[in-house]
Amino acid sequence: MEAAKRKRKSAEYEDDEYETFRPPPPSSTATNGGIDLSLLEALEKSQQNPVEALDLKTVKKLVLSFERRLKENIAARLKYPDQPEKFADSEVELHEEIEKLKIVAGGPEFYPELVNLGTVASITSLLNHENTDIAIDVVGLLQDLTDEDVLEDNDEPAQVLVDALVENNALELLVQLLGKLSDSDPDESAAIYSILATIENFIEVKTSVAELVCERTKLMKWLLTRIKVREFDGNKQYASEILAILLQSSTGNQKRLGQLNGVDALLQAVAMYKSKDPKSPDEEEMVENLFDALCCLLMPLENKERFVKSEGVELMIIIMNQKKMCYGSAIRALDFAMTNYPPACERFVDVMGLKTAFPAFMGKIPLSKKNKKRYKEELEERLVSLVASLFGGILRGSRRDRLLSKFVENECEKIDRLMELYMRYSNRVKLEAERFDQLELDDFEMDEDEKYNRKLGAGLYTLQLIAVILGHLWTSEHPRIRARIELLLKQQKLTKQDVQDILQEYHDNIGDLEGPEEKERAQSKIQRFISAF
């Protein structure tokens, strides 16, 4: 089971919605008429110092001025270490120069020049400045320089800048700064958000940063601490999103977080919602992020083991029984935990999971505020996968008998349901195949791999899993089960050959991601089903 690709939620927000995602800004200074004096002062100042047209000469001028103020500040601090009033003015001037450098974000094509001039080393060094306000100024600058809107169509300059920042320890310094900041201070809370946004920007430009930042820093530890805080806020939401991004496509990060007791931390975080729903859309998104992270974390085998030991199976069943918003997410987490991991399947049966899962398999799913049709289909697909995992993980003994008995009770209603799903997904796949034929008539060529992928998108994988479940049921040699399958095939004007064809296509396309031995084992199991029908 592959982790579903995570949607980039932040990119989907319009400006007004995006603002609600941020922590509240620092309070402004207002006069009696509600007029913000600081805004008037800024406007007046901008009129006195009009922005110059951005060209190479301007960039060099800005850099020179910034480096001069930086040297003056370092000298003043060294000369008067215990007399802040003696270096306060140089700090204000340095702040102004950092703000001016933000202009360079308007010309990403000049980033290589910024690197060549050695400015990146100077900028990153300030992340460790004794004055936290200066460090926060630099975070704002880095966020602006690496913003995805700024870097659109400027891949090469962006890579040059991010490479230089990483080389100059920006990741380490950003995460160190995270550890010094407090959410209780509005300015520092906003800076925490900006640091997370900057790290996300780095990953957007260079995906390898996702592993680098976890190898070199304690970011994962900080994120785990942040998501365990009970109170909800924008930074907890963003921490959950960054965690999911870090785990999304990195097995190394998944294993690393597992070693940091990440499975237990995520279970604690989602347990807060086992019997209550999130209070706002932002909080709802955070919970989805937490489950996204948990599902990614459950890819490596050792983390599945940790999930079972931490009673994750029991927690997901409790969440399902509560029938709150997390119902579908709990099914998804169980699906990931039980895929190719028999101990999770055994635990599931032992703690009465069959009693919880099969009503859902029969279509008794709590309504959701989301697109009801798509939500229900997604859960159907997950439940089919979960039942296939149960059959694959429980091969003998009393647990196997309990599983098979579910398909006999109530006049074999679950086999009827299975065949209903078989027909629906089979028809979808046939329609998609007909579209290929039409496209090819229109001189649109498609290779076999593309055709197969298009069929998978239309539901072929779920159809294949249904055929695999039918294979398990048929090879059980239970007379009532076999009789029911034969009757339903006949009613639908199908033959056992139709099921064999689907199993054969599945057999021929099993990959070797888990290694050649695992591929051979999986293929021989499917071949046994084909031969038995």
Short mmCIF file of C-alpha atoms in Angstrom, two decimals:
data_model
loop_
_atom_site.label_atom_id
_atom_site.label_comp_id
_atom_site.label_asym_id
_atom_site.label_seq_id
_atom_site.Cartn_x
_atom_site.Cartn_y
_atom_site.Cartn_z
CA MET A 1 0.00 0.00 0.00
CA GLU A 2 1.55 3.26 -1.02
CA ALA A 3 1.06 6.43 1.02
CA ALA A 4 -1.40 8.68 -0.74
CA LYS A 5 0.22 11.84 -2.02
CA ARG A 6 -0.44 14.63 0.32
CA LYS A 7 -2.22 17.73 -0.99
CA ARG A 8 -0.37 20.97 -0.50
CA LYS A 9 -3.01 22.66 1.60
CA SER A 10 -1.20 25.94 2.10
CA ALA A 11 -1.08 26.49 -1.65
CA GLU A 12 -4.84 26.08 -1.93
CA TYR A 13 -5.68 29.04 0.28
CA GLU A 14 -6.68 32.38 -1.17
CA ASP A 15 -5.01 35.36 0.52
CA ASP A 16 -7.86 36.09 2.91
CA GLU A 17 -8.09 32.43 4.01
CA TYR A 18 -4.34 32.09 4.28
CA GLU A 19 -4.23 34.89 6.81
CA THR A 20 -6.54 32.96 9.13
CA PHE A 21 -3.94 30.18 9.12
CA ARG A 22 -1.32 32.49 10.66
CA PRO A 23 -0.92 33.28 14.35
CA PRO A 24 -2.40 36.65 15.31
CA PRO A 25 -0.06 39.51 14.39
CA PRO A 26 1.54 41.66 17.12
CA SER A 27 -0.77 44.38 18.37
CA SER A 28 -0.38 47.74 16.64
CA THR A 29 -0.05 51.21 18.18
CA ALA A 30 -3.23 53.21 17.63
CA THR A 31 -4.32 56.72 18.56
CA ASN A 32 -7.78 57.87 19.70
CA GLY A 33 -9.25 57.77 16.24
CA GLY A 34 -8.19 54.13 15.76
CA ILE A 35 -5.45 55.29 13.34
CA ASP A 36 -2.29 53.20 13.38
CA LEU A 37 0.57 55.69 13.79
CA SER A 38 3.21 53.11 12.88
CA LEU A 39 1.57 52.69 9.44
CA LEU A 40 1.60 56.47 8.87
CA GLU A 41 5.26 56.64 9.89
CA ALA A 42 6.12 53.78 7.53
CA LEU A 43 4.24 55.47 4.68
CA GLU A 44 6.02 58.77 5.32
CA LYS A 45 9.39 57.02 5.44
CA SER A 46 8.73 55.18 2.17
CA GLN A 47 7.95 58.47 0.45
CA GLN A 48 11.21 59.96 1.72
CA ASN A 49 13.18 56.90 0.52
CA PRO A 50 11.64 55.75 -2.76
CA VAL A 51 12.56 52.17 -3.82
CA GLU A 52 15.21 52.08 -6.51
CA ALA A 53 14.74 50.05 -9.68
CA LEU A 54 16.18 46.60 -9.04
CA ASP A 55 19.27 45.89 -11.09
CA LEU A 56 22.72 44.46 -10.39
CA LYS A 57 24.07 47.84 -9.30
CA THR A 58 21.22 48.25 -6.78
CA VAL A 59 21.75 44.73 -5.39
CA LYS A 60 25.48 45.42 -4.88
CA LYS A 61 24.67 48.75 -3.22
CA LEU A 62 22.20 47.09 -0.83
CA VAL A 63 24.69 44.33 0.01
CA LEU A 64 27.51 46.80 0.63
CA SER A 65 25.34 48.92 2.94
CA PHE A 66 24.14 45.81 4.82
CA GLU A 67 27.70 44.47 5.29
CA ARG A 68 28.87 47.89 6.56
CA ARG A 69 26.09 48.06 9.19
CA LEU A 70 26.79 44.46 10.21
CA LYS A 71 30.49 45.20 10.80
CA GLU A 72 29.60 48.34 12.78
CA ASN A 73 27.22 46.37 14.98
CA ILE A 74 29.77 43.60 15.63
CA ALA A 75 32.43 46.23 16.49
CA ALA A 76 30.09 48.14 18.82
CA ARG A 77 29.05 44.95 20.65
CA LEU A 78 32.67 43.87 21.09
CA LYS A 79 33.71 47.31 22.34
CA TYR A 80 30.78 47.83 24.74
CA PRO A 81 29.55 44.31 25.64
CA ASP A 82 27.94 45.46 28.91
CA GLN A 83 26.56 48.80 27.71
CA PRO A 84 23.57 48.15 25.43
CA GLU A 85 22.88 51.85 24.98
CA LYS A 86 26.23 52.12 23.15
CA PHE A 87 25.29 49.58 20.45
CA ALA A 88 21.51 50.14 20.35
CA ASP A 89 21.70 52.60 17.42
CA SER A 90 23.81 50.20 15.33
CA GLU A 91 21.17 47.54 15.96
CA VAL A 92 18.36 49.78 14.68
CA GLU A 93 20.42 50.57 11.57
CA LEU A 94 21.15 46.87 11.02
CA HIS A 95 17.43 46.12 11.30
CA GLU A 96 16.71 48.73 8.59
CA GLU A 97 19.33 47.22 6.25
CA ILE A 98 17.86 43.74 6.66
CA GLU A 99 14.43 45.13 5.78
CA LYS A 100 15.89 46.81 2.68
CA LEU A 101 17.38 43.50 1.52
CA LYS A 102 13.85 42.14 1.15
CA ILE A 103 13.69 44.14 -2.09
CA VAL A 104 15.95 41.47 -3.65
CA ALA A 105 13.02 39.04 -3.45
CA GLY A 106 11.64 41.03 -6.40
CA GLY A 107 14.52 39.79 -8.57
CA PRO A 108 15.35 36.11 -7.95
CA GLU A 109 17.64 36.23 -10.99
CA PHE A 110 20.10 38.16 -8.75
CA TYR A 111 20.29 35.37 -6.13
CA PRO A 112 23.48 33.86 -7.62
CA GLU A 113 25.10 37.28 -7.27
CA LEU A 114 23.98 37.42 -3.63
CA VAL A 115 25.76 34.09 -3.13
CA ASN A 116 28.89 35.17 -5.04
CA LEU A 117 29.19 38.29 -2.91
CA GLY A 118 29.30 36.15 0.25
CA THR A 119 26.17 37.79 1.64
CA VAL A 120 24.46 34.48 2.44
CA ALA A 121 27.08 33.67 5.09
CA SER A 122 26.56 37.08 6.70
CA ILE A 123 22.76 36.75 6.64
CA THR A 124 22.72 33.25 8.19
CA SER A 125 25.21 34.25 10.90
CA LEU A 126 22.62 36.74 12.17
CA LEU A 127 20.19 33.90 12.99
CA ASN A 128 22.43 33.44 16.03
CA HIS A 129 22.50 37.15 16.95
CA GLU A 130 22.36 38.03 20.65
CA ASN A 131 19.37 40.27 19.93
CA THR A 132 16.48 37.91 19.13
CA ASP A 133 14.71 40.70 17.24
CA ILE A 134 17.57 40.80 14.70
CA ALA A 135 17.40 37.00 14.30
CA ILE A 136 13.63 37.28 13.73
CA ASP A 137 14.26 39.99 11.10
CA VAL A 138 16.51 37.53 9.22
CA VAL A 139 13.83 34.83 9.38
CA GLY A 140 11.42 37.27 7.71
CA LEU A 141 14.02 38.01 5.04
CA LEU A 142 14.66 34.31 4.32
CA GLN A 143 10.93 33.62 4.17
CA ASP A 144 10.49 36.40 1.59
CA LEU A 145 13.49 35.32 -0.51
CA THR A 146 12.29 31.69 -0.68
CA ASP A 147 8.53 32.31 -1.01
CA GLU A 148 7.01 30.01 -3.68
CA ASP A 149 5.27 32.94 -5.43
CA VAL A 150 8.62 34.75 -5.71
CA LEU A 151 10.44 31.66 -6.98
CA GLU A 152 7.90 30.61 -9.58
CA ASP A 153 9.73 30.02 -12.90
CA ASN A 154 13.07 30.72 -11.17
CA ASP A 155 14.12 27.17 -10.28
CA GLU A 156 17.83 27.56 -10.92
CA PRO A 157 18.47 30.75 -8.91
CA ALA A 158 16.31 29.33 -6.11
CA GLN A 159 18.43 26.15 -6.00
CA VAL A 160 21.63 28.23 -5.89
CA LEU A 161 20.31 30.26 -2.94
CA VAL A 162 18.98 27.29 -0.96
CA ASP A 163 22.20 25.32 -1.55
CA ALA A 164 24.21 28.26 -0.18
CA LEU A 165 21.89 28.66 2.83
CA VAL A 166 22.14 24.95 3.67
CA GLU A 167 25.93 25.08 3.23
CA ASN A 168 26.07 27.99 5.69
CA ASN A 169 24.14 26.05 8.36
CA ALA A 170 20.83 27.90 7.93
CA LEU A 171 18.86 24.76 8.83
CA GLU A 172 20.73 24.24 12.09
CA LEU A 173 20.45 27.91 13.05
CA LEU A 174 16.74 28.13 12.20
CA VAL A 175 15.94 25.10 14.37
CA GLN A 176 18.14 26.39 17.21
CA LEU A 177 16.19 29.65 17.06
CA LEU A 178 12.91 27.68 17.24
CA GLY A 179 14.05 26.33 20.59
CA LYS A 180 14.62 29.85 21.96
CA LEU A 181 11.23 31.28 20.99
CA SER A 182 8.01 31.17 22.99
CA ASP A 183 4.40 31.03 21.78
CA SER A 184 3.36 33.21 24.69
CA ASP A 185 4.98 36.27 23.05
CA PRO A 186 2.99 37.41 19.95
CA ASP A 187 6.13 38.50 18.02
CA GLU A 188 7.94 35.26 18.81
CA SER A 189 4.83 33.21 17.98
CA ALA A 190 4.70 34.88 14.55
CA ALA A 191 8.44 34.15 14.15
CA ILE A 192 7.86 30.44 14.89
CA TYR A 193 5.33 30.37 12.07
CA SER A 194 7.83 32.13 9.77
CA ILE A 195 10.60 29.62 10.58
CA LEU A 196 8.30 26.71 9.73
CA ALA A 197 7.25 28.49 6.50
CA THR A 198 10.91 29.06 5.59
CA ILE A 199 11.80 25.39 6.15
CA GLU A 200 8.81 24.39 4.01
CA ASN A 201 10.00 26.81 1.30
CA PHE A 202 13.47 25.20 1.37
CA ILE A 203 11.89 21.73 0.90
CA GLU A 204 9.74 23.07 -1.95
CA VAL A 205 12.89 24.25 -3.75
CA LYS A 206 15.03 21.20 -2.89
CA THR A 207 13.26 18.02 -1.74
CA SER A 208 16.46 16.56 -0.23
CA VAL A 209 16.23 19.25 2.48
CA ALA A 210 13.41 17.18 4.05
CA GLU A 211 15.97 14.52 5.03
CA LEU A 212 18.84 16.93 5.65
CA VAL A 213 16.96 18.98 8.22
CA CYS A 214 16.07 15.80 10.15
CA GLU A 215 19.61 14.42 9.96
CA ARG A 216 21.28 17.63 11.10
CA THR A 217 18.82 19.16 13.57
CA LYS A 218 16.34 18.38 16.33
CA LEU A 219 13.38 19.65 14.28
CA MET A 220 11.46 16.35 14.59
CA LYS A 221 11.82 16.42 18.36
CA TRP A 222 10.52 20.01 18.46
CA LEU A 223 7.56 19.14 16.21
CA LEU A 224 6.60 16.15 18.36
CA THR A 225 6.66 18.32 21.48
CA ARG A 226 4.54 20.95 19.72
CA ILE A 227 1.79 18.58 18.53
CA LYS A 228 1.38 17.13 22.02
CA VAL A 229 0.30 20.50 23.46
CA ARG A 230 -3.42 20.25 24.24
CA GLU A 231 -4.46 23.76 23.18
CA PHE A 232 -5.00 24.36 19.47
CA ASP A 233 -3.40 27.30 17.64
CA GLY A 234 -2.01 28.16 14.21
CA ASN A 235 1.51 27.02 15.08
CA LYS A 236 0.33 23.61 16.28
CA GLN A 237 -1.53 23.29 12.98
CA TYR A 238 1.56 24.24 10.99
CA ALA A 239 3.76 21.87 13.02
CA SER A 240 1.40 19.02 12.08
CA GLU A 241 1.66 19.96 8.40
CA ILE A 242 5.47 20.17 8.42
CA LEU A 243 5.63 16.78 10.16
CA ALA A 244 3.46 15.21 7.44
CA ILE A 245 5.61 16.81 4.70
CA LEU A 246 8.83 15.47 6.29
CA LEU A 247 7.41 11.93 6.43
CA GLN A 248 5.62 11.94 3.08
CA SER A 249 8.29 10.50 0.83
CA SER A 250 11.24 9.71 3.08
CA THR A 251 11.68 6.22 4.53
CA GLY A 252 14.70 7.57 6.43
CA ASN A 253 12.55 10.18 8.18
CA GLN A 254 9.82 7.62 8.89
CA LYS A 255 12.36 5.35 10.62
CA ARG A 256 14.01 8.27 12.41
CA LEU A 257 10.73 9.51 13.85
CA GLY A 258 9.83 5.97 14.92
CA GLN A 259 13.07 5.83 16.94
CA LEU A 260 12.09 9.14 18.62
CA ASN A 261 8.91 7.50 19.96
CA GLY A 262 6.97 9.29 17.23
CA VAL A 263 4.28 6.59 16.90
CA ASP A 264 3.30 7.01 20.54
CA ALA A 265 3.39 10.83 20.26
CA LEU A 266 1.09 10.84 17.23
CA LEU A 267 -1.30 8.38 18.89
CA GLN A 268 -1.47 10.71 21.91
CA ALA A 269 -2.15 13.67 19.63
CA VAL A 270 -5.03 11.99 17.75
CA ALA A 271 -6.43 10.44 20.96
CA MET A 272 -7.55 13.94 21.97
CA TYR A 273 -10.19 13.62 19.23
CA LYS A 274 -11.41 10.08 19.91
CA SER A 275 -14.69 11.30 21.41
CA LYS A 276 -14.89 14.93 20.25
CA ASP A 277 -14.77 16.75 16.94
CA PRO A 278 -12.45 19.66 16.06
CA LYS A 279 -14.04 23.07 16.69
CA SER A 280 -13.00 24.84 13.47
CA PRO A 281 -11.95 24.07 9.86
CA ASP A 282 -8.32 24.87 10.79
CA GLU A 283 -8.38 22.44 13.69
CA GLU A 284 -10.04 19.86 11.44
CA GLU A 285 -7.20 20.25 8.95
CA MET A 286 -4.66 19.81 11.74
CA VAL A 287 -6.26 16.47 12.72
CA GLU A 288 -6.09 15.35 9.06
CA ASN A 289 -2.40 16.33 9.03
CA LEU A 290 -1.79 14.25 12.16
CA PHE A 291 -3.43 11.20 10.57
CA ASP A 292 -1.48 11.82 7.31
CA ALA A 293 1.72 11.79 9.37
CA LEU A 294 0.64 8.65 11.26
CA CYS A 295 -0.14 6.78 8.01
CA CYS A 296 3.24 7.74 6.51
CA LEU A 297 4.93 6.67 9.75
CA LEU A 298 3.29 3.24 9.47
CA MET A 299 5.09 2.36 6.23
CA PRO A 300 8.24 0.77 7.80
CA LEU A 301 7.71 -2.62 9.46
CA GLU A 302 9.30 -1.59 12.78
CA ASN A 303 6.79 1.25 13.15
CA LYS A 304 3.86 -1.12 12.58
CA GLU A 305 5.28 -3.12 15.50
CA ARG A 306 5.46 0.03 17.65
CA PHE A 307 1.87 0.87 16.67
CA VAL A 308 0.63 -2.52 17.92
CA LYS A 309 2.67 -2.29 21.16
CA SER A 310 1.32 1.22 21.84
CA GLU A 311 -2.24 -0.12 21.48
CA GLY A 312 -2.81 1.81 18.28
CA VAL A 313 -5.18 -0.87 16.96
CA GLU A 314 -7.36 -0.53 20.07
CA LEU A 315 -7.37 3.28 19.82
CA MET A 316 -8.46 3.23 16.15
CA ILE A 317 -11.32 0.82 16.98
CA ILE A 318 -12.43 3.11 19.85
CA ILE A 319 -12.39 6.07 17.43
CA MET A 320 -14.49 4.11 14.93
CA ASN A 321 -17.00 3.16 17.62
CA GLN A 322 -17.37 6.81 18.66
CA LYS A 323 -18.42 7.65 15.05
CA LYS A 324 -16.96 11.18 15.18
CA MET A 325 -15.09 13.07 12.43
CA CYS A 326 -11.98 10.86 12.76
CA TYR A 327 -13.92 7.69 11.86
CA GLY A 328 -12.59 7.50 8.28
CA SER A 329 -9.05 8.47 9.32
CA ALA A 330 -8.98 5.62 11.85
CA ILE A 331 -9.92 3.13 9.09
CA ARG A 332 -7.11 4.54 6.94
CA ALA A 333 -4.56 4.18 9.77
CA LEU A 334 -5.67 0.57 10.40
CA ASP A 335 -5.33 -0.17 6.68
CA PHE A 336 -1.70 1.07 6.73
CA ALA A 337 -0.91 -0.78 9.97
CA MET A 338 -2.35 -4.12 8.79
CA THR A 339 -0.95 -4.14 5.25
CA ASN A 340 1.68 -6.91 5.11
CA TYR A 341 1.82 -7.15 8.92
CA PRO A 342 0.07 -10.22 10.40
CA PRO A 343 0.55 -9.24 14.11
CA ALA A 344 -1.65 -6.15 13.58
CA CYS A 345 -4.29 -8.33 11.85
CA GLU A 346 -4.23 -10.79 14.75
CA ARG A 347 -4.57 -8.00 17.32
CA PHE A 348 -7.45 -6.55 15.30
CA VAL A 349 -9.40 -9.83 15.51
CA ASP A 350 -8.53 -10.30 19.20
CA VAL A 351 -9.91 -6.89 20.24
CA MET A 352 -13.25 -7.33 18.45
CA GLY A 353 -12.24 -5.39 15.36
CA LEU A 354 -14.35 -7.61 13.08
CA LYS A 355 -17.49 -6.51 14.93
CA THR A 356 -16.56 -2.86 14.22
CA ALA A 357 -15.25 -3.18 10.65
CA PHE A 358 -17.89 -5.35 9.00
CA PRO A 359 -20.89 -3.01 9.55
CA ALA A 360 -18.76 -0.38 7.77
CA PHE A 361 -17.90 -2.91 5.05
CA MET A 362 -21.64 -3.43 4.59
CA GLY A 363 -22.04 0.32 3.94
CA LYS A 364 -23.13 1.48 7.42
CA ILE A 365 -20.83 4.51 7.47
CA PRO A 366 -21.48 7.68 9.54
CA LEU A 367 -22.29 10.68 7.35
CA SER A 368 -19.58 13.27 6.75
CA LYS A 369 -19.75 16.98 5.98
CA LYS A 370 -17.37 16.32 3.08
CA ASN A 371 -18.38 15.25 -0.41
CA LYS A 372 -20.50 12.33 0.77
CA LYS A 373 -20.17 10.25 -2.41
CA ARG A 374 -16.38 10.51 -2.64
CA TYR A 375 -15.95 10.09 1.14
CA LYS A 376 -18.01 6.88 1.06
CA GLU A 377 -16.08 5.53 -1.94
CA GLU A 378 -12.72 6.22 -0.27
CA LEU A 379 -13.83 4.34 2.84
CA GLU A 380 -15.14 1.44 0.74
CA GLU A 381 -11.75 1.14 -0.94
CA ARG A 382 -9.96 1.27 2.43
CA LEU A 383 -12.26 -1.36 3.91
CA VAL A 384 -11.75 -3.70 0.94
CA SER A 385 -7.98 -3.29 1.45
CA LEU A 386 -8.36 -3.93 5.18
CA VAL A 387 -10.36 -7.15 4.63
CA ALA A 388 -7.79 -8.31 2.02
CA SER A 389 -5.02 -7.66 4.61
CA LEU A 390 -6.94 -9.71 7.20
CA PHE A 391 -7.16 -12.67 4.83
CA GLY A 392 -3.47 -12.27 3.90
CA GLY A 393 -2.35 -11.97 7.55
CA ILE A 394 -4.51 -14.63 9.23
CA LEU A 395 -3.95 -17.91 7.47
CA ARG A 396 -5.07 -20.53 10.01
CA GLY A 397 -6.50 -21.23 13.44
CA SER A 398 -9.52 -19.89 15.31
CA ARG A 399 -8.98 -16.32 14.07
CA ARG A 400 -9.24 -17.55 10.46
CA ASP A 401 -12.42 -19.41 11.34
CA ARG A 402 -13.91 -16.24 12.90
CA LEU A 403 -13.04 -14.26 9.78
CA LEU A 404 -14.58 -16.84 7.42
CA SER A 405 -17.70 -17.15 9.59
CA LYS A 406 -18.41 -13.45 8.94
CA PHE A 407 -19.00 -14.35 5.28
CA VAL A 408 -21.47 -17.10 6.15
CA GLU A 409 -23.65 -15.29 8.72
CA ASN A 410 -26.92 -13.57 7.74
CA GLU A 411 -27.39 -15.60 4.57
CA CYS A 412 -23.90 -14.81 3.24
CA GLU A 413 -24.74 -11.08 3.02
CA LYS A 414 -21.04 -10.09 2.98
CA ILE A 415 -20.41 -12.18 -0.13
CA ASP A 416 -23.41 -10.42 -1.71
CA ARG A 417 -21.81 -7.08 -0.77
CA LEU A 418 -18.47 -8.21 -2.17
CA MET A 419 -20.09 -9.10 -5.50
CA GLU A 420 -21.95 -5.76 -5.55
CA LEU A 421 -18.61 -3.96 -5.20
CA TYR A 422 -17.03 -6.30 -7.75
CA MET A 423 -19.64 -5.33 -10.36
CA ARG A 424 -19.37 -1.61 -9.65
CA TYR A 425 -15.57 -1.48 -9.95
CA SER A 426 -15.54 -3.89 -12.88
CA ASN A 427 -17.92 -1.63 -14.81
CA ARG A 428 -15.78 1.42 -14.06
CA VAL A 429 -12.63 -0.28 -15.31
CA LYS A 430 -14.43 -1.44 -18.48
CA LEU A 431 -15.62 2.12 -19.17
CA GLU A 432 -12.05 3.39 -18.83
CA ALA A 433 -10.81 0.66 -21.23
CA GLU A 434 -13.48 1.74 -23.74
CA ARG A 435 -12.16 5.29 -23.49
CA PHE A 436 -8.67 4.04 -24.48
CA ASP A 437 -10.13 2.34 -27.53
CA GLN A 438 -11.90 5.56 -28.53
CA LEU A 439 -8.73 7.61 -28.01
CA GLU A 440 -6.74 5.19 -30.14
CA LEU A 441 -9.34 5.49 -32.89
CA ASP A 442 -8.69 9.25 -32.70
CA ASP A 443 -4.97 8.58 -33.31
CA PHE A 444 -4.00 9.17 -29.68
CA GLU A 445 -1.37 6.57 -28.82
CA MET A 446 -1.03 5.19 -25.30
CA ASP A 447 1.55 2.62 -24.14
CA GLU A 448 0.61 -0.36 -21.96
CA ASP A 449 1.99 1.17 -18.75
CA GLU A 450 -0.10 4.30 -19.23
CA LYS A 451 -3.20 2.21 -19.94
CA TYR A 452 -2.62 0.16 -16.79
CA ASN A 453 -2.14 3.29 -14.67
CA ARG A 454 -5.33 4.82 -16.08
CA LYS A 455 -7.22 1.64 -15.16
CA LEU A 456 -5.75 1.76 -11.65
CA GLY A 457 -7.06 5.32 -11.38
CA ALA A 458 -10.52 4.06 -12.37
CA GLY A 459 -10.54 1.51 -9.51
CA LEU A 460 -8.66 -1.51 -10.88
CA TYR A 461 -6.60 -1.96 -7.69
CA THR A 462 -9.76 -2.23 -5.58
CA LEU A 463 -11.24 -4.65 -8.11
CA GLN A 464 -8.08 -6.76 -7.89
CA LEU A 465 -8.29 -6.83 -4.08
CA ILE A 466 -11.95 -7.93 -4.30
CA ALA A 467 -10.83 -10.76 -6.61
CA VAL A 468 -8.08 -11.66 -4.09
CA ILE A 469 -10.70 -11.84 -1.28
CA LEU A 470 -12.86 -14.07 -3.52
CA GLY A 471 -9.75 -16.22 -4.03
CA HIS A 472 -9.30 -16.61 -0.26
CA LEU A 473 -12.99 -17.43 0.17
CA TRP A 474 -12.97 -19.97 -2.69
CA THR A 475 -9.82 -21.77 -1.47
CA SER A 476 -11.33 -22.08 2.03
CA GLU A 477 -13.38 -24.88 0.39
CA HIS A 478 -16.33 -23.97 2.59
CA PRO A 479 -19.35 -25.46 0.73
CA ARG A 480 -21.82 -22.63 1.53
CA ILE A 481 -19.30 -19.95 0.56
CA ARG A 482 -18.48 -21.68 -2.75
CA ALA A 483 -22.15 -22.22 -3.56
CA ARG A 484 -22.93 -18.54 -2.92
CA ILE A 485 -20.05 -17.31 -5.11
CA GLU A 486 -21.12 -19.61 -7.97
CA LEU A 487 -24.74 -18.46 -7.68
CA LEU A 488 -23.81 -14.75 -7.72
CA LEU A 489 -21.46 -15.17 -10.70
CA LYS A 490 -24.24 -16.91 -12.60
CA GLN A 491 -26.77 -14.18 -11.70
CA GLN A 492 -24.36 -11.53 -13.06
CA LYS A 493 -23.73 -13.60 -16.22
CA LEU A 494 -20.09 -14.00 -15.20
CA THR A 495 -17.86 -17.07 -15.03
CA LYS A 496 -14.94 -18.03 -12.81
CA GLN A 497 -12.76 -17.17 -15.83
CA ASP A 498 -13.67 -13.47 -15.38
CA VAL A 499 -12.26 -13.55 -11.84
CA GLN A 500 -9.22 -15.49 -13.06
CA ASP A 501 -8.52 -12.80 -15.69
CA ILE A 502 -8.47 -10.06 -13.06
CA LEU A 503 -6.20 -12.15 -10.82
CA GLN A 504 -3.89 -12.86 -13.77
CA GLU A 505 -3.49 -9.16 -14.57
CA TYR A 506 -2.75 -8.52 -10.89
CA HIS A 507 -0.21 -11.38 -10.85
CA ASP A 508 1.57 -10.02 -13.95
CA ASN A 509 1.89 -6.49 -12.50
CA ILE A 510 3.10 -7.25 -8.97
CA GLY A 511 6.22 -5.15 -8.47
CA ASP A 512 9.46 -6.00 -6.65
CA LEU A 513 9.51 -2.99 -4.32
CA GLU A 514 9.74 -5.38 -1.34
CA GLY A 515 12.44 -7.45 -3.06
CA PRO A 516 12.41 -10.38 -5.54
CA GLU A 517 11.61 -13.00 -2.86
CA GLU A 518 8.50 -11.12 -1.68
CA LYS A 519 7.39 -10.65 -5.30
CA GLU A 520 7.74 -14.38 -5.98
CA ARG A 521 5.83 -15.25 -2.80
CA ALA A 522 2.98 -12.86 -3.69
CA GLN A 523 2.78 -14.17 -7.26
CA SER A 524 2.68 -17.82 -6.16
CA LYS A 525 -0.23 -17.03 -3.80
CA ILE A 526 -2.21 -15.40 -6.65
CA GLN A 527 -1.33 -18.28 -8.97
CA ARG A 528 -2.80 -20.68 -6.39
CA PHE A 529 -6.09 -18.73 -6.49
CA ILE A 530 -6.12 -18.77 -10.31
CA SER A 531 -5.58 -22.53 -10.36
CA ALA A 532 -8.25 -23.16 -7.72
CA PHE A 533 -11.09 -21.40 -9.58
#
